[in-house]
Amino acid sequence: MAKAGQLILPDNGKAVFTPVFIEDLLDGIMLAAGLQEGAGQVFILWGGEAVSCNEFFSHHWRWAGRAGSPRSLPLTAALALTKGVWKLNQLLKRHDEVTPDTMLMFSRKGGFSIEKAKRLLGYCPKTRLAEGMRESEAWLKASGELD
């Protein structure tokens, strides 16, 4: 989406984003699946380092060779636009991430607690955001997704 210039964030990207590096997510899943304390439980797993959507997706924007930050619209306009795109994609039988639900996810004002996973499983994310973004960029380049 960033490569095509189609990445849009509602409300200047001020919302809270709760990323998790894949290795930390897998660690949490293995703990939940392998420990008795995880049996029958639901856990929230993320990196524990909340950032704004603008900060997170500016990395993707830069990786796509674009300057500045992703485009932004007021939430009501972003919802209307993505609803139209979503309906068009349904008619054309195209699957796309551009949906009103995405805009709502990108407009969250709060995060989530990982305290239950820490307490019961000993879950402790190890990868800081900056390191995870560097590793993600390197992986994308190595896999040919980025120039």
mmCIF file of C-alpha atoms in Angstrom:
data_model
loop_
_atom_site.group_PDB
_atom_site.id
_atom_site.type_symbol
_atom_site.label_atom_id
_atom_site.label_comp_id
_atom_site.label_asym_id
_atom_site.label_seq_id
_atom_site.Cartn_x
_atom_site.Cartn_y
_atom_site.Cartn_z
ATOM 1 C CA MET A 1 0.000 0.000 0.000
ATOM 2 C CA ALA A 2 2.821 2.398 0.802
ATOM 3 C CA LYS A 3 4.569 1.610 -2.506
ATOM 4 C CA ALA A 4 1.399 2.483 -4.399
ATOM 5 C CA GLY A 5 0.899 5.623 -2.294
ATOM 6 C CA GLN A 6 -2.386 4.224 -0.970
ATOM 7 C CA LEU A 7 -1.498 4.175 2.718
ATOM 8 C CA ILE A 8 -3.880 6.514 4.528
ATOM 9 C CA LEU A 9 -3.980 7.101 8.264
ATOM 10 C CA PRO A 10 -6.967 8.662 10.003
ATOM 11 C CA ASP A 11 -6.571 11.783 12.126
ATOM 12 C CA ASN A 12 -2.900 12.485 11.339
ATOM 13 C CA GLY A 13 -1.855 9.039 12.521
ATOM 14 C CA LYS A 14 -2.171 10.046 16.187
ATOM 15 C CA ALA A 15 -3.787 6.766 17.230
ATOM 16 C CA VAL A 16 -2.037 4.122 19.306
ATOM 17 C CA PHE A 17 -0.428 1.193 17.496
ATOM 18 C CA THR A 18 0.718 -1.890 19.417
ATOM 19 C CA PRO A 19 3.243 -3.785 17.276
ATOM 20 C CA VAL A 20 4.953 -7.064 18.076
ATOM 21 C CA PHE A 21 8.069 -8.487 16.466
ATOM 22 C CA ILE A 22 7.410 -11.942 15.039
ATOM 23 C CA GLU A 23 10.005 -13.670 17.245
ATOM 24 C CA ASP A 24 8.420 -12.207 20.386
ATOM 25 C CA LEU A 25 4.970 -13.281 19.195
ATOM 26 C CA LEU A 26 6.219 -16.816 18.568
ATOM 27 C CA ASP A 27 7.855 -16.899 22.014
ATOM 28 C CA GLY A 28 4.518 -15.951 23.587
ATOM 29 C CA ILE A 29 2.614 -18.552 21.580
ATOM 30 C CA MET A 30 5.091 -21.285 22.530
ATOM 31 C CA LEU A 31 4.827 -20.317 26.206
ATOM 32 C CA ALA A 32 1.016 -20.327 26.078
ATOM 33 C CA ALA A 33 0.935 -23.683 24.285
ATOM 34 C CA GLY A 34 3.647 -25.345 26.331
ATOM 35 C CA LEU A 35 2.940 -24.302 29.899
ATOM 36 C CA GLN A 36 0.109 -25.630 32.051
ATOM 37 C CA GLU A 37 -0.626 -22.025 33.075
ATOM 38 C CA GLY A 38 -1.636 -21.334 29.475
ATOM 39 C CA ALA A 39 -4.264 -24.078 29.266
ATOM 40 C CA GLY A 40 -7.694 -22.645 28.449
ATOM 41 C CA GLN A 41 -6.468 -19.055 28.736
ATOM 42 C CA VAL A 42 -6.580 -16.134 26.321
ATOM 43 C CA PHE A 43 -3.492 -13.931 26.208
ATOM 44 C CA ILE A 44 -2.751 -10.594 24.609
ATOM 45 C CA LEU A 45 0.724 -10.620 23.102
ATOM 46 C CA TRP A 46 2.450 -7.554 21.743
ATOM 47 C CA GLY A 47 5.789 -5.828 22.152
ATOM 48 C CA GLY A 48 4.822 -3.638 25.097
ATOM 49 C CA GLU A 49 6.071 -0.475 23.346
ATOM 50 C CA ALA A 50 3.096 1.502 22.029
ATOM 51 C CA VAL A 51 3.738 4.071 19.302
ATOM 52 C CA SER A 52 1.626 6.331 17.141
ATOM 53 C CA CYS A 53 0.378 4.926 13.854
ATOM 54 C CA ASN A 54 2.255 7.730 12.127
ATOM 55 C CA GLU A 55 5.556 6.721 13.734
ATOM 56 C CA PHE A 56 5.070 3.036 12.905
ATOM 57 C CA PHE A 57 3.869 3.453 9.325
ATOM 58 C CA SER A 58 6.378 6.198 8.486
ATOM 59 C CA HIS A 59 8.957 3.395 8.367
ATOM 60 C CA HIS A 60 6.902 1.606 5.698
ATOM 61 C CA TRP A 61 6.423 4.884 3.833
ATOM 62 C CA ARG A 62 10.195 5.470 3.803
ATOM 63 C CA TRP A 63 10.898 1.876 2.774
ATOM 64 C CA ALA A 64 8.617 2.460 -0.217
ATOM 65 C CA GLY A 65 10.868 5.348 -1.265
ATOM 66 C CA ARG A 66 8.489 8.082 -0.192
ATOM 67 C CA ALA A 67 9.412 11.246 1.663
ATOM 68 C CA GLY A 68 7.641 12.576 4.724
ATOM 69 C CA SER A 69 4.783 10.744 6.388
ATOM 70 C CA PRO A 70 1.815 8.757 5.108
ATOM 71 C CA ARG A 71 -1.209 10.706 3.944
ATOM 72 C CA SER A 72 -3.948 11.440 6.433
ATOM 73 C CA LEU A 73 -7.663 12.175 6.387
ATOM 74 C CA PRO A 74 -10.138 12.954 9.154
ATOM 75 C CA LEU A 75 -11.602 9.680 10.445
ATOM 76 C CA THR A 76 -15.061 10.315 8.958
ATOM 77 C CA ALA A 77 -13.557 10.944 5.506
ATOM 78 C CA ALA A 78 -11.236 7.920 5.811
ATOM 79 C CA LEU A 79 -14.204 5.713 6.731
ATOM 80 C CA ALA A 80 -16.266 6.971 3.795
ATOM 81 C CA LEU A 81 -13.378 6.521 1.347
ATOM 82 C CA THR A 82 -12.495 3.024 2.522
ATOM 83 C CA LYS A 83 -16.148 1.975 2.512
ATOM 84 C CA GLY A 84 -16.351 2.925 -1.155
ATOM 85 C CA VAL A 85 -13.070 1.169 -1.989
ATOM 86 C CA TRP A 86 -14.160 -1.908 -0.028
ATOM 87 C CA LYS A 87 -17.475 -2.111 -1.910
ATOM 88 C CA LEU A 88 -15.713 -1.701 -5.266
ATOM 89 C CA ASN A 89 -13.225 -4.424 -4.358
ATOM 90 C CA GLN A 90 -16.109 -6.738 -3.428
ATOM 91 C CA LEU A 91 -17.729 -6.157 -6.822
ATOM 92 C CA LEU A 92 -14.418 -6.825 -8.585
ATOM 93 C CA LYS A 93 -13.723 -9.833 -6.333
ATOM 94 C CA ARG A 94 -10.427 -8.321 -5.178
ATOM 95 C CA HIS A 95 -9.101 -8.873 -1.685
ATOM 96 C CA ASP A 96 -7.526 -5.800 -0.153
ATOM 97 C CA GLU A 97 -6.590 -4.474 3.270
ATOM 98 C CA VAL A 98 -8.377 -1.194 2.579
ATOM 99 C CA THR A 99 -11.502 -1.455 4.724
ATOM 100 C CA PRO A 100 -13.392 0.721 7.193
ATOM 101 C CA ASP A 101 -12.325 -1.735 9.921
ATOM 102 C CA THR A 102 -8.689 -0.939 9.136
ATOM 103 C CA MET A 103 -9.389 2.768 9.645
ATOM 104 C CA LEU A 104 -11.074 2.022 12.966
ATOM 105 C CA MET A 105 -8.070 -0.068 14.038
ATOM 106 C CA PHE A 106 -5.787 2.816 13.013
ATOM 107 C CA SER A 107 -7.805 5.228 15.177
ATOM 108 C CA ARG A 108 -7.566 3.418 18.534
ATOM 109 C CA LYS A 109 -6.825 5.685 21.472
ATOM 110 C CA GLY A 110 -5.547 3.034 23.872
ATOM 111 C CA GLY A 111 -3.362 -0.020 24.052
ATOM 112 C CA PHE A 112 -3.624 -3.423 25.680
ATOM 113 C CA SER A 113 -2.126 -4.983 28.767
ATOM 114 C CA ILE A 114 0.305 -7.895 28.529
ATOM 115 C CA GLU A 115 0.470 -8.240 32.317
ATOM 116 C CA LYS A 116 -1.470 -11.524 32.351
ATOM 117 C CA ALA A 117 0.983 -13.081 29.874
ATOM 118 C CA LYS A 118 3.911 -11.755 31.919
ATOM 119 C CA ARG A 119 2.477 -13.034 35.199
ATOM 120 C CA LEU A 120 1.273 -16.478 34.103
ATOM 121 C CA LEU A 121 3.726 -17.306 31.328
ATOM 122 C CA GLY A 122 6.789 -15.216 32.054
ATOM 123 C CA TYR A 123 6.259 -13.551 28.651
ATOM 124 C CA CYS A 124 8.793 -10.806 28.114
ATOM 125 C CA PRO A 125 9.146 -9.234 24.665
ATOM 126 C CA LYS A 126 12.833 -8.807 23.851
ATOM 127 C CA THR A 127 12.801 -6.805 20.623
ATOM 128 C CA ARG A 128 12.536 -3.031 20.908
ATOM 129 C CA LEU A 129 10.674 -1.197 18.152
ATOM 130 C CA ALA A 130 13.758 0.369 16.536
ATOM 131 C CA GLU A 131 15.549 -2.985 16.380
ATOM 132 C CA GLY A 132 12.455 -4.740 15.030
ATOM 133 C CA MET A 133 12.018 -2.136 12.310
ATOM 134 C CA ARG A 134 15.688 -2.475 11.280
ATOM 135 C CA GLU A 135 15.371 -6.260 11.152
ATOM 136 C CA SER A 136 12.094 -6.042 9.228
ATOM 137 C CA GLU A 137 13.628 -3.707 6.657
ATOM 138 C CA ALA A 138 16.646 -6.005 6.243
ATOM 139 C CA TRP A 139 14.366 -9.028 5.786
ATOM 140 C CA LEU A 140 12.216 -7.209 3.220
ATOM 141 C CA LYS A 141 15.339 -6.259 1.249
ATOM 142 C CA ALA A 142 16.764 -9.789 1.438
ATOM 143 C CA SER A 143 13.466 -11.271 0.242
ATOM 144 C CA GLY A 144 13.287 -8.882 -2.721
ATOM 145 C CA GLU A 145 10.274 -6.950 -1.450
ATOM 146 C CA LEU A 146 12.318 -3.740 -1.182
ATOM 147 C CA ASP A 147 14.993 -2.288 -3.437
#
